[in-house]
Coordinates of C-alpha atoms and ligand atoms in Angstrom, one line a residue:
M16 CA -26.3 11.1 150.7
S17 CA -27.6 10.5 147.9
E18 CA -26.6 13.5 145.8
S19 CA -28.5 12.6 142.7
V20 CA -32.0 12.0 144.6
E21 CA -33.4 16.4 144.0
T22 CA -33.7 17.7 147.3
K23 CA -36.8 19.5 148.3
K24 CA -37.1 20.4 151.5
L25 CA -40.9 19.6 152.6
T26 CA -42.8 20.5 155.8
K27 CA -43.8 17.7 158.0
G28 CA -46.8 15.5 156.6
V29 CA -48.4 18.1 155.3
R30 CA -50.7 17.8 152.6
A31 CA -53.5 20.5 150.9
T32 CA -56.5 20.3 152.8
V33 CA -59.1 18.8 151.7
K34 CA -62.8 18.1 151.9
K35 CA -63.5 14.6 151.6
N36 CA -66.3 12.6 151.4
V37 CA -65.4 9.7 154.6
P38 CA -68.1 6.6 154.7
K39 CA -67.4 4.5 158.1
T40 CA -66.1 1.8 157.5
A41 CA -64.0 1.0 154.3
V42 CA -66.3 -2.8 154.3
E43 CA -68.9 -0.6 153.8
I44 CA -67.8 1.4 150.6
L45 CA -67.4 -2.3 149.0
M46 CA -70.9 -2.9 149.6
N47 CA -72.5 1.1 148.3
E48 CA -73.8 2.3 151.9
K49 CA -74.3 5.9 151.7
P50 CA -71.2 8.0 152.8
L51 CA -71.0 9.6 156.0
D52 CA -71.0 13.7 156.4
P53 CA -68.4 14.8 155.1
V54 CA -65.0 15.4 157.3
Y55 CA -62.6 17.5 157.1
E56 CA -58.8 17.0 157.1
T57 CA -56.6 17.3 160.3
E58 CA -52.7 18.3 159.8
G59 CA -52.2 16.2 156.3
Q60 CA -55.2 13.4 157.4
V61 CA -58.9 13.3 156.8
C62 CA -60.2 12.1 159.8
G63 CA -62.3 9.2 159.7
Q64 CA -59.8 6.8 157.1
T65 CA -58.5 4.1 157.7
K66 CA -54.4 4.4 157.8
I67 CA -52.5 1.9 156.4
L68 CA -48.6 1.7 156.1
F69 CA -46.8 -1.1 154.2
V70 CA -43.6 -1.8 155.0
A71 CA -41.8 -4.2 152.6
S72 CA -38.3 -4.5 150.6
E73 CA -39.2 -4.0 147.6
A74 CA -42.6 -2.9 145.4
R75 CA -42.7 -1.7 141.6
P76 CA -42.0 0.2 139.7
F77 CA -38.9 1.2 141.8
I78 CA -37.1 -1.7 142.7
A79 CA -38.1 -5.5 141.5
T80 CA -37.0 -9.2 141.9
G81 CA -39.8 -11.2 142.6
G82 CA -43.4 -11.6 142.5
L83 CA -43.5 -9.7 146.4
A84 CA -42.5 -6.5 144.5
D85 CA -45.1 -6.5 141.9
V86 CA -47.7 -6.5 145.1
I87 CA -46.5 -4.0 147.1
G88 CA -46.4 -2.5 143.7
S89 CA -50.2 -3.1 142.6
L90 CA -51.9 -3.9 146.0
P91 CA -51.5 -0.7 148.1
Q92 CA -52.7 1.1 144.5
A93 CA -56.1 -0.4 144.2
L94 CA -56.6 0.2 148.0
A95 CA -56.3 3.8 147.9
K96 CA -59.0 3.9 145.2
N97 CA -61.5 3.9 148.6
P98 CA -61.3 7.0 150.1
A99 CA -62.0 5.4 153.4
Y100 CA -58.1 4.8 153.6
D101 CA -54.9 6.4 153.4
I102 CA -52.3 3.9 152.0
R103 CA -48.6 4.1 152.3
V104 CA -45.6 2.1 152.1
V105 CA -42.2 2.3 153.2
L106 CA -39.3 1.0 151.2
P107 CA -35.3 1.7 152.2
L108 CA -33.6 3.2 149.2
Y109 CA -31.5 0.9 147.8
S110 CA -28.4 2.8 145.1
D111 CA -30.5 0.0 142.2
I112 CA -33.9 2.2 141.7
K113 CA -32.8 3.7 138.9
P114 CA -33.0 7.5 138.3
D115 CA -36.3 7.2 136.1
Q116 CA -37.6 6.5 139.6
R117 CA -34.8 8.6 141.6
R118 CA -36.1 11.7 140.0
K119 CA -39.6 11.8 141.3
L120 CA -38.0 11.9 145.5
S121 CA -38.2 14.9 147.5
F122 CA -36.1 14.8 150.4
M123 CA -37.8 14.6 153.6
G124 CA -35.0 15.7 156.2
N125 CA -33.1 13.0 158.9
I126 CA -32.8 12.0 161.3
Y127 CA -31.3 9.3 164.1
T128 CA -31.9 5.1 164.7
P129 CA -30.7 3.7 167.3
L130 CA -30.1 0.0 167.0
A131 CA -28.8 -1.0 170.0
W132 CA -25.1 0.7 170.8
R133 CA -25.6 2.0 166.8
N134 CA -27.1 5.5 166.6
Q135 CA -27.3 5.8 162.5
Y136 CA -28.0 8.9 160.0
C137 CA -31.1 7.5 158.5
G138 CA -32.4 10.0 155.4
V139 CA -36.0 10.2 154.2
F140 CA -37.6 10.5 150.7
T141 CA -40.9 11.0 149.7
C142 CA -43.2 10.6 146.4
V143 CA -47.0 10.2 145.8
E144 CA -47.9 7.9 143.1
N145 CA -51.5 6.9 141.9
G146 CA -53.0 8.3 145.8
V147 CA -50.2 6.5 147.5
T148 CA -48.0 8.1 149.4
Y149 CA -44.3 6.4 149.6
Y150 CA -42.2 6.6 152.1
F151 CA -38.0 5.6 151.4
I152 CA -35.0 5.3 153.6
D153 CA -31.9 6.0 153.2
N154 CA -28.1 5.4 154.6
E155 CA -25.7 4.7 151.8
Y156 CA -23.8 2.0 154.8
Y157 CA -26.9 -0.3 154.6
F158 CA -28.1 0.4 150.8
K159 CA -25.7 1.8 148.2
R160 CA -24.8 -2.2 146.8
P161 CA -26.0 -3.7 143.8
G162 CA -29.2 -5.8 144.5
C163 CA -31.2 -6.2 147.5
Y164 CA -30.3 -9.2 149.5
G165 CA -28.2 -11.6 149.7
Y166 CA -24.8 -9.3 152.4
Y167 CA -23.6 -11.2 154.8
D168 CA -25.3 -8.4 156.9
D169 CA -29.1 -8.6 155.7
G170 CA -30.4 -9.2 159.5
E171 CA -28.4 -5.6 160.9
R172 CA -29.6 -4.1 157.0
F173 CA -33.0 -5.1 157.4
A174 CA -33.3 -4.5 161.6
F175 CA -31.8 -0.8 160.3
F176 CA -34.5 -0.8 158.1
S177 CA -38.0 -1.6 160.1
R178 CA -36.2 0.7 163.4
S179 CA -36.6 3.4 160.9
V180 CA -39.7 2.9 160.2
M181 CA -40.6 3.1 163.4
E182 CA -38.6 6.0 164.2
I183 CA -39.8 7.9 161.4
L184 CA -43.8 7.7 162.4
P185 CA -43.5 11.0 164.6
F186 CA -40.8 12.6 161.9
V187 CA -43.7 12.2 158.8
G188 CA -46.4 12.7 161.3
F189 CA -48.3 9.6 160.2
Y190 CA -49.2 7.3 163.0
P191 CA -50.9 4.6 161.1
D192 CA -53.8 2.6 162.3
V193 CA -52.8 -1.2 161.0
L194 CA -49.0 -2.1 159.9
H195 CA -49.1 -4.0 156.9
C196 CA -45.6 -6.2 157.5
H197 CA -44.3 -8.0 154.7
D198 CA -41.9 -11.1 154.2
W199 CA -38.8 -11.9 157.2
Q200 CA -37.4 -8.3 155.7
A201 CA -40.1 -6.6 157.9
A202 CA -40.7 -8.8 160.4
L203 CA -38.5 -6.5 162.9
A204 CA -41.1 -3.5 162.2
A205 CA -44.0 -5.5 163.8
I206 CA -41.4 -7.1 166.5
Y207 CA -40.2 -3.5 167.7
L208 CA -43.6 -2.4 167.4
K209 CA -44.9 -4.8 169.9
T210 CA -41.5 -4.8 172.5
V211 CA -39.5 -2.0 172.3
Y212 CA -42.4 0.8 171.4
N213 CA -44.8 -0.4 172.9
N214 CA -44.9 1.5 176.2
K215 CA -45.5 4.9 174.1
P216 CA -49.1 5.8 174.2
E217 CA -49.4 6.7 170.1
Y218 CA -47.9 3.4 169.5
Q219 CA -49.6 1.2 171.7
K220 CA -52.9 1.9 169.4
I221 CA -50.8 0.4 166.1
K222 CA -52.5 -3.1 165.3
A223 CA -50.3 -5.5 163.6
L224 CA -50.7 -7.3 160.1
F225 CA -48.1 -9.8 158.3
T226 CA -48.3 -11.1 155.3
I227 CA -46.1 -14.5 154.2
H228 CA -45.6 -14.2 150.7
N229 CA -42.9 -17.3 150.8
I230 CA -42.6 -18.7 154.3
E231 CA -38.9 -20.5 153.0
Y232 CA -37.1 -17.4 154.0
Q233 CA -38.1 -16.9 157.8
G234 CA -34.7 -14.3 158.7
K235 CA -33.2 -17.0 161.0
Y236 CA -30.1 -15.3 162.7
S237 CA -28.1 -16.5 166.2
L238 CA -29.6 -16.5 169.8
D239 CA -26.9 -14.3 170.7
L240 CA -27.8 -10.9 168.2
L241 CA -31.6 -10.5 169.9
E242 CA -29.7 -7.1 172.7
E243 CA -26.6 -7.0 170.5
L244 CA -27.9 -6.8 167.1
F245 CA -31.7 -6.7 166.7
G246 CA -31.7 -3.8 170.0
I247 CA -33.9 -6.1 171.5
P248 CA -34.2 -6.4 175.5
S249 CA -33.9 -10.1 176.2
E250 CA -37.3 -10.3 178.5
Y251 CA -38.8 -10.1 174.8
G252 CA -36.6 -13.8 173.3
Y253 CA -39.4 -15.7 173.7
Y254 CA -41.2 -13.8 171.0
L255 CA -38.3 -14.3 167.9
E256 CA -36.4 -18.2 170.0
Y257 CA -37.3 -21.2 167.5
N258 CA -35.3 -24.0 167.6
G259 CA -31.8 -22.9 168.4
C260 CA -32.3 -19.7 166.9
L261 CA -34.3 -16.1 166.4
N262 CA -36.7 -16.3 164.3
L263 CA -38.0 -13.3 162.4
M264 CA -41.1 -14.8 160.8
K265 CA -41.8 -16.7 164.4
G266 CA -41.5 -13.3 166.0
A267 CA -43.8 -11.3 163.3
I268 CA -46.1 -14.2 163.5
E269 CA -46.0 -14.3 167.2
V270 CA -46.6 -10.5 167.8
S271 CA -49.6 -10.0 165.4
E272 CA -52.9 -9.2 165.8
R273 CA -53.3 -11.0 162.2
F274 CA -51.2 -12.7 159.9
S275 CA -51.8 -13.8 156.2
T276 CA -50.5 -15.1 153.2
V277 CA -51.2 -15.1 149.5
S278 CA -53.4 -17.8 148.9
P279 CA -56.4 -20.2 150.5
T280 CA -54.5 -22.7 150.0
Y281 CA -51.3 -21.9 150.9
A282 CA -52.7 -21.0 154.4
Q283 CA -53.6 -24.6 154.1
E284 CA -50.7 -26.1 152.8
I285 CA -48.5 -24.1 156.0
K286 CA -50.0 -26.0 159.0
T287 CA -48.3 -28.9 157.8
A288 CA -44.2 -29.9 157.7
Q289 CA -44.4 -30.7 154.1
Y290 CA -44.9 -27.3 153.3
A291 CA -44.1 -24.8 156.2
H292 CA -39.7 -25.4 156.6
G293 CA -40.3 -26.8 160.7
L294 CA -42.9 -23.3 161.1
D295 CA -46.0 -25.5 160.7
P296 CA -46.1 -26.4 164.2
I297 CA -46.3 -22.4 165.3
I298 CA -48.8 -22.0 162.4
R299 CA -51.1 -23.9 163.5
R300 CA -51.0 -23.5 166.8
N301 CA -51.6 -18.8 165.5
E302 CA -54.1 -20.6 163.2
Q303 CA -57.3 -18.5 164.5
K304 CA -55.0 -15.5 163.1
L305 CA -54.5 -17.0 159.9
T306 CA -56.1 -15.7 156.7
G307 CA -55.1 -16.6 153.2
I308 CA -56.2 -14.1 150.2
L309 CA -55.2 -14.3 146.6
N310 CA -52.7 -11.8 144.9
G311 CA -54.2 -9.9 141.7
I312 CA -51.9 -8.6 139.1
D313 CA -52.1 -5.1 137.6
V314 CA -54.7 -5.8 134.9
D315 CA -53.7 -2.3 132.8
S316 CA -50.2 -3.0 133.2
Y317 CA -50.6 -6.9 132.0
N318 CA -53.3 -6.5 129.1
C319 CA -52.9 -7.9 125.6
E320 CA -54.8 -4.9 124.0
T321 CA -52.9 -2.5 124.8
D322 CA -49.1 -3.8 126.1
K323 CA -46.8 -2.0 123.6
A324 CA -43.7 -4.6 124.8
L325 CA -45.6 -6.9 122.0
F326 CA -45.1 -7.5 118.6
A327 CA -49.1 -6.5 118.0
N328 CA -51.9 -6.7 120.1
Y329 CA -54.7 -8.4 120.4
S330 CA -57.9 -9.4 122.2
T331 CA -61.2 -12.3 122.6
D332 CA -62.9 -11.1 119.6
D333 CA -59.3 -11.4 117.1
F334 CA -56.8 -12.7 117.4
S335 CA -54.9 -12.3 114.9
G336 CA -52.1 -10.7 117.0
K337 CA -52.0 -13.1 118.6
A338 CA -50.6 -15.2 115.5
I339 CA -48.2 -12.0 115.1
C340 CA -46.9 -12.0 118.6
K341 CA -45.9 -15.5 118.1
S342 CA -44.5 -15.6 114.1
E343 CA -41.8 -13.0 115.3
L344 CA -40.8 -14.3 119.2
Q345 CA -39.8 -17.4 117.3
K346 CA -37.6 -15.2 114.0
M347 CA -36.3 -13.4 117.2
L348 CA -35.5 -16.5 119.0
G349 CA -34.3 -18.8 115.8
L350 CA -36.6 -21.2 116.1
P351 CA -38.6 -21.9 112.9
E352 CA -41.3 -20.0 112.4
K353 CA -44.5 -22.3 111.6
D354 CA -47.6 -23.1 113.8
V355 CA -46.6 -26.1 116.8
P356 CA -47.3 -25.3 119.6
I357 CA -45.1 -23.4 122.2
I358 CA -44.4 -24.2 125.5
A359 CA -43.1 -21.4 127.9
M360 CA -41.6 -21.3 131.3
I361 CA -40.6 -17.9 132.7
T362 CA -39.3 -18.7 136.2
R363 CA -36.6 -18.3 138.5
L364 CA -34.2 -21.4 138.3
V365 CA -35.1 -23.5 141.6
S366 CA -36.3 -26.5 143.0
H367 CA -39.8 -25.9 144.0
K368 CA -40.3 -24.4 141.3
G369 CA -40.6 -28.3 139.7
L370 CA -38.1 -28.5 137.9
E371 CA -37.3 -31.9 138.6
L372 CA -40.0 -32.5 136.6
V373 CA -39.5 -30.9 134.0
K374 CA -35.8 -32.4 133.8
A375 CA -37.4 -35.7 134.3
G376 CA -39.8 -35.4 131.6
I377 CA -38.9 -33.0 128.6
E378 CA -37.1 -35.3 126.6
N379 CA -40.6 -37.4 126.3
V380 CA -42.3 -34.5 125.1
L381 CA -39.7 -33.0 122.2
H382 CA -41.1 -35.6 120.2
E383 CA -43.6 -33.7 119.3
D384 CA -43.8 -31.5 116.7
L385 CA -43.7 -28.4 119.5
Q386 CA -41.5 -25.9 120.3
F387 CA -40.4 -25.1 123.8
V388 CA -38.9 -21.9 124.9
L389 CA -37.1 -20.6 128.5
L390 CA -36.8 -17.5 130.5
G391 CA -35.3 -17.2 133.4
T392 CA -31.5 -17.2 135.3
G393 CA -30.9 -19.1 139.3
D394 CA -29.2 -22.3 140.1
A395 CA -25.8 -22.9 137.5
A396 CA -26.6 -27.0 137.2
Y397 CA -30.3 -25.7 136.1
E398 CA -29.2 -22.9 133.8
S399 CA -26.9 -25.5 132.1
F400 CA -29.5 -28.0 131.8
F401 CA -31.4 -26.0 129.7
K402 CA -28.2 -24.4 127.7
D403 CA -27.8 -28.1 126.9
L404 CA -31.0 -29.1 125.7
A405 CA -30.9 -25.9 123.6
M406 CA -27.9 -27.4 121.3
R407 CA -29.5 -30.8 121.6
Y408 CA -32.8 -30.0 120.6
E409 CA -32.2 -26.8 118.2
G410 CA -34.5 -25.3 115.9
K411 CA -37.1 -27.1 119.0
V412 CA -35.6 -25.0 122.3
S413 CA -35.0 -21.7 123.2
A414 CA -33.5 -21.2 126.5
N415 CA -32.7 -17.5 127.4
I416 CA -30.6 -18.1 130.7
A417 CA -31.8 -13.6 131.6
F418 CA -34.2 -11.7 133.7
N419 CA -36.0 -9.0 131.1
G420 CA -39.4 -7.6 130.8
D421 CA -39.3 -6.7 127.8
L422 CA -39.0 -10.1 126.2
S423 CA -41.0 -12.0 129.1
R424 CA -43.9 -10.3 127.9
K425 CA -42.9 -11.1 124.2
I426 CA -43.0 -14.7 125.1
Y427 CA -46.5 -14.5 127.7
S428 CA -47.8 -13.5 124.5
G429 CA -45.9 -15.2 121.8
A430 CA -46.5 -18.6 122.8
D431 CA -49.6 -21.1 123.3
I432 CA -49.1 -22.8 126.7
F433 CA -47.3 -21.8 129.8
L434 CA -46.4 -24.7 132.0
M435 CA -45.7 -23.7 135.7
P436 CA -45.1 -27.2 137.7
S437 CA -44.2 -25.9 141.0
I438 CA -43.9 -28.3 143.9
S439 CA -44.9 -25.6 146.5
E440 CA -46.2 -22.0 144.8
P441 CA -47.5 -19.7 147.8
C442 CA -49.7 -17.9 145.2
G443 CA -47.7 -17.8 141.8
L444 CA -48.6 -14.7 139.6
S445 CA -47.2 -15.8 136.0
Q446 CA -49.7 -18.3 135.4
M447 CA -52.7 -15.2 135.9
I448 CA -50.2 -13.3 133.8
A449 CA -50.0 -15.8 130.4
S450 CA -53.7 -15.9 130.7
R451 CA -53.8 -12.3 130.5
Y452 CA -52.0 -12.9 127.3
A453 CA -54.3 -15.6 125.8
T454 CA -51.9 -18.1 126.9
V455 CA -52.9 -21.7 128.3
P456 CA -51.5 -22.6 132.0
V457 CA -51.0 -26.4 132.7
V458 CA -50.2 -26.1 136.5
R459 CA -49.4 -28.3 139.2
E460 CA -52.7 -28.0 142.2
T461 CA -50.6 -26.4 144.6
G462 CA -51.4 -23.0 146.6
G463 CA -52.2 -20.1 144.2
L464 CA -51.6 -22.3 141.4
Y465 CA -54.6 -24.8 143.1
D466 CA -56.3 -21.6 143.3
S467 CA -56.8 -19.6 140.2
I468 CA -56.4 -22.6 137.7
K469 CA -59.5 -24.9 136.9
P470 CA -59.0 -28.0 135.0
Y471 CA -60.0 -27.7 131.7
G472 CA -62.0 -31.1 131.6
A473 CA -64.2 -29.2 135.2
G474 CA -65.2 -26.8 132.3
G475 CA -62.2 -24.2 133.8
N476 CA -59.3 -22.2 132.6
G477 CA -56.1 -24.6 132.0
F478 CA -54.9 -28.1 132.8
T479 CA -53.9 -28.7 135.9
F480 CA -52.4 -32.4 137.8
A481 CA -51.9 -33.1 141.8
S482 CA -49.3 -35.0 142.3
C483 CA -45.3 -34.6 142.4
N484 CA -44.7 -36.8 139.0
P485 CA -43.7 -36.0 135.4
Y486 CA -45.9 -38.9 134.5
D487 CA -48.9 -37.4 135.4
M488 CA -47.4 -33.8 134.2
L489 CA -46.8 -35.1 130.8
Y490 CA -50.2 -36.8 131.3
V491 CA -51.4 -33.2 130.8
I492 CA -49.1 -31.6 128.8
H493 CA -50.0 -34.1 126.0
E494 CA -53.7 -33.3 126.9
A495 CA -53.4 -29.5 126.0
I496 CA -51.4 -30.5 122.6
D497 CA -53.8 -32.7 121.3
L498 CA -56.5 -29.6 121.9
Y499 CA -54.5 -27.4 120.8
K500 CA -55.0 -29.1 117.6
N501 CA -58.7 -28.4 117.6
K502 CA -58.6 -24.8 116.8
S503 CA -62.1 -23.9 117.8
A504 CA -62.0 -25.9 121.4
W505 CA -58.4 -23.9 121.7
I506 CA -59.8 -20.5 120.9
E507 CA -62.7 -21.2 123.0
L508 CA -59.9 -22.1 125.9
M509 CA -57.8 -19.3 125.2
K510 CA -60.7 -16.8 125.5
K511 CA -62.0 -18.6 128.8
A512 CA -58.6 -17.9 130.3
L513 CA -57.9 -14.3 129.3
N514 CA -61.4 -13.3 130.6
T515 CA -60.7 -14.9 134.3
D516 CA -60.5 -12.0 136.4
F517 CA -57.4 -11.7 137.9
S518 CA -57.5 -7.6 139.6
W519 CA -57.0 -6.9 142.8
S520 CA -61.2 -5.6 143.3
C521 CA -61.7 -8.8 144.3
S522 CA -58.6 -9.4 147.1
A523 CA -58.9 -5.6 147.3
S524 CA -62.3 -6.0 149.0
E525 CA -60.7 -9.3 151.1
Y526 CA -57.8 -7.2 152.4
A527 CA -60.6 -4.2 153.4
K528 CA -62.0 -7.0 156.0
L529 CA -59.2 -8.2 157.2
Y530 CA -57.9 -4.7 158.4
E531 CA -61.1 -4.6 160.3
E532 CA -60.7 -7.5 161.5
T533 CA -57.5 -7.0 162.2
L534 CA -58.2 -3.7 164.7
A535 CA -60.6 -5.2 166.2
Ligands
GLC9 C1 -43.5 -14.6 146.2 C2 -44.5 -16.3 146.1 C3 -45.0 -16.0 145.0 C4 -45.7 -15.1 144.9 C5 -44.8 -14.1 145.6 C6 -46.0 -12.2 145.5 O1 -42.0 -14.8 145.2 O2 -43.5 -16.9 146.4 O3 -45.9 -17.8 144.6 O4 -47.2 -14.4 144.2 O5 -44.3 -13.7 146.6 O6 -46.9 -12.7 146.7

């Protein structure tokens, strides 16, 4: 299987023996407490380190379809800077992982994963990047397909993945202190840990933390699949059963010692029927286990001073490069090169991104002297709406129906205003990325948008509106356009956006506290 990957046989879980200074706890090192005496490594691990295993279905730079990949690509690396942690990540080995990433992987060997009556090949590949050890679960029957999700047997694919996570622990020689599972695709890893594996001494010590990145996608399956597909004995059915289905997200919330979501405001919102997609009674019943921690972003990658994808670089001291980014973007998209505000949206074209508000309101602002740039793919109806808009407002609207990382950076840097009117937004990363390029966010006050962007009128870093109503959105867009005409005030606001700290430093210490609570 996966012949394209270099097969270099490694000895199980072995790394060079090192001598490290390891502090008592992760939180103490963050508080600059003096480290304890040196501790020696045993069998590939440093004594005293807290061992965390992230289980997720995507992570940059290997494979990405959305914000989850950004978080799993940057949070483990931010945590790994702290010597009190041994951070590892396990992912499926999709065939869509590009050859330049595949080349980094070494083959460790294979085992067979039991899944109900099945017994499936499970290859294990590994690599180390920026202090994080990655493991990849290989099975071509499940993962040699284009894309990551959307197959009739996704339940079986991610059950195999989650069950394999349990099975590889003795094989790779790593039993984590905390199994940190993300979203429904990894929910079964926590569920298996606390059910099928709960009679094994090495597994009994492992605590589970489950993070919800979006409560809309819960992993719902018919009740009869519990034993036949997932291989979970019926006595544990009550963990997963909910409203006449098996609900994997519900099961993970029930069994995990703690669960979290990606902003403090979303943690409050999902206790309500308006946001919880039916899970609010479960969230409320478990609310003493719930924490909301705002995501950070990789501020080294999203850096207007160094980003090579930009037409020119710039900084708070000198925005002349941003003017070049803007005029080159206009040229590239066939818009007239002139000094009018560019409003940009980079988004999946789905309704919870607030596109009904945009549909209802955008033509109102298009009567002003400005330009509107969209980048995204999604529901066909929205794609046609924006294509049609671009045709009717030629020279004013540019609709780019695509998913393109390079173009997204050119738009983030070349635009002036970034519009994100989401109906719900667990965290949202685009408003933070736009800010890193001094493009001022206009957001609806929900979830992580509320936690990261504060209104200009109150001395904040952007523009915000509260109700899901196109008139309120238009009101703040007009405020932004008016302020844009006041050059010195606008430059001050650009600086404020750019200087907002969206790095992981603060949130990584909140995760450190959460791991301690999970272990307590
Ligand atoms: C999901 C959420 C988004 C969040 C991301 C990373 O994609 O919809 O709001 O930023 O996960 O946690």
